[in-house]
Amino acid sequence: MSKLAAALASIALAAVAGTALAQTQTPPPAAPAPAAARPTIASPIKDLIANAQTRAVLEKHLPGISQHPALPQFQDMTLAQVAPASNGVLTPELIAAIDADLKALPAT
């Protein structure tokens, strides 16, 4: 099992078990984005996966995330919310790299 798969499996277990991951505070919702806006690093993972351009960025950095069997357990979370339960796989540096690639995408 890859590090990513193991980390995502542990996230799913944490979410299902109702551990501290489920008890972490979430930031207040951001102002609504325009309908045509592309998802950002602050978007839920499911929104990043739903957009072809942002899904490609996620897959570049986290291969297989869009097809991960535990996706239903963490898809409503942001990458920053998932990071503490990722066993060190989803580092601040990796999130920053994903963010940089998302910001570098051409305007739609």
Coordinates of C-alpha atoms in Angstrom, one line a residue:
M1 CA 0.0 0.0 0.0
S2 CA 1.5 3.4 -0.9
K3 CA 2.0 6.1 1.6
L4 CA -0.8 8.1 0.1
A5 CA -3.2 5.1 0.2
A6 CA -2.3 4.4 3.8
A7 CA -2.7 8.0 4.8
L8 CA -6.0 8.3 3.1
A9 CA -7.2 5.1 4.7
S10 CA -6.3 6.4 8.1
I11 CA -8.2 9.6 7.3
A12 CA -11.2 7.6 6.4
L13 CA -10.9 5.6 9.6
A14 CA -10.6 8.7 11.7
A15 CA -13.6 10.3 10.0
V16 CA -15.8 7.2 10.5
A17 CA -14.7 6.7 14.1
G18 CA -15.4 10.3 15.0
T19 CA -11.9 10.9 16.3
A20 CA -10.2 14.3 16.8
L21 CA -10.2 14.8 13.0
A22 CA -13.9 15.1 13.0
Q23 CA -13.7 17.4 16.0
T24 CA -11.3 19.9 14.5
Q25 CA -12.7 23.4 14.0
T26 CA -13.3 24.4 10.5
P27 CA -12.8 28.0 9.4
P28 CA -15.8 30.1 8.7
P29 CA -17.1 29.7 5.2
A30 CA -15.6 32.0 2.6
A31 CA -17.7 34.5 0.7
P32 CA -19.5 32.8 -2.1
A33 CA -17.5 32.7 -5.3
P34 CA -18.8 33.6 -8.7
A35 CA -20.5 30.6 -10.4
A36 CA -17.7 30.3 -13.0
A37 CA -14.9 30.4 -10.5
R38 CA -12.4 27.5 -10.4
P39 CA -11.9 25.7 -7.1
T40 CA -9.0 26.8 -4.9
I41 CA -6.9 25.2 -2.2
A42 CA -9.6 26.3 0.2
S43 CA -12.3 24.3 -1.7
P44 CA -13.5 20.9 -0.6
I45 CA -11.6 18.0 -2.2
K46 CA -14.7 17.0 -4.1
D47 CA -14.8 20.4 -5.8
L48 CA -11.2 20.1 -6.8
I49 CA -11.9 16.7 -8.3
A50 CA -15.0 17.8 -10.1
N51 CA -13.1 20.3 -12.2
A52 CA -10.9 18.7 -14.9
Q53 CA -8.1 21.3 -14.6
T54 CA -7.9 21.2 -10.8
R55 CA -8.3 17.4 -10.7
A56 CA -5.2 17.2 -12.9
V57 CA -3.2 19.2 -10.4
L58 CA -4.4 17.0 -7.5
E59 CA -3.5 13.9 -9.5
K60 CA -0.1 15.3 -10.3
H61 CA 0.8 15.7 -6.6
L62 CA -1.5 13.0 -5.1
P63 CA -1.7 10.2 -7.7
G64 CA -4.9 8.2 -7.4
I65 CA -6.7 10.6 -5.1
S66 CA -9.8 11.0 -7.4
Q67 CA -10.3 7.2 -7.4
H68 CA -9.4 6.4 -3.8
P69 CA -11.8 4.0 -2.1
A70 CA -12.0 6.2 1.0
L71 CA -12.8 9.4 -0.9
P72 CA -16.4 9.6 0.4
Q73 CA -14.9 9.9 4.0
F74 CA -12.7 12.9 3.2
Q75 CA -14.2 14.5 0.0
D76 CA -16.0 17.3 1.9
M77 CA -12.8 18.4 3.6
T78 CA -10.1 20.7 2.4
L79 CA -6.5 19.6 2.0
A80 CA -5.5 21.5 5.1
Q81 CA -8.2 19.7 7.1
V82 CA -7.0 16.3 5.8
A83 CA -3.3 17.1 6.5
P84 CA -3.2 16.4 10.2
A85 CA -4.4 12.8 9.7
S86 CA -2.3 12.1 6.6
N87 CA 0.6 10.6 8.6
G88 CA 2.9 13.3 7.2
V89 CA 2.1 12.6 3.6
L90 CA 0.2 15.9 3.0
T91 CA 2.8 18.4 4.2
P92 CA 2.5 22.2 4.2
E93 CA 5.0 22.2 1.4
L94 CA 2.9 19.8 -0.7
I95 CA -0.2 21.9 -0.1
A96 CA 1.8 25.0 -1.1
A97 CA 2.9 23.3 -4.3
I98 CA -0.7 22.3 -5.1
D99 CA -1.8 25.9 -4.4
A100 CA 0.9 27.3 -6.7
D101 CA -0.1 24.9 -9.5
L102 CA -3.8 25.8 -9.1
K103 CA -3.0 29.5 -9.2
A104 CA -0.9 29.0 -12.3
L105 CA -3.8 27.4 -14.3
P106 CA -4.9 29.5 -17.2
A107 CA -8.1 31.6 -16.7
T108 CA -11.2 29.9 -17.9

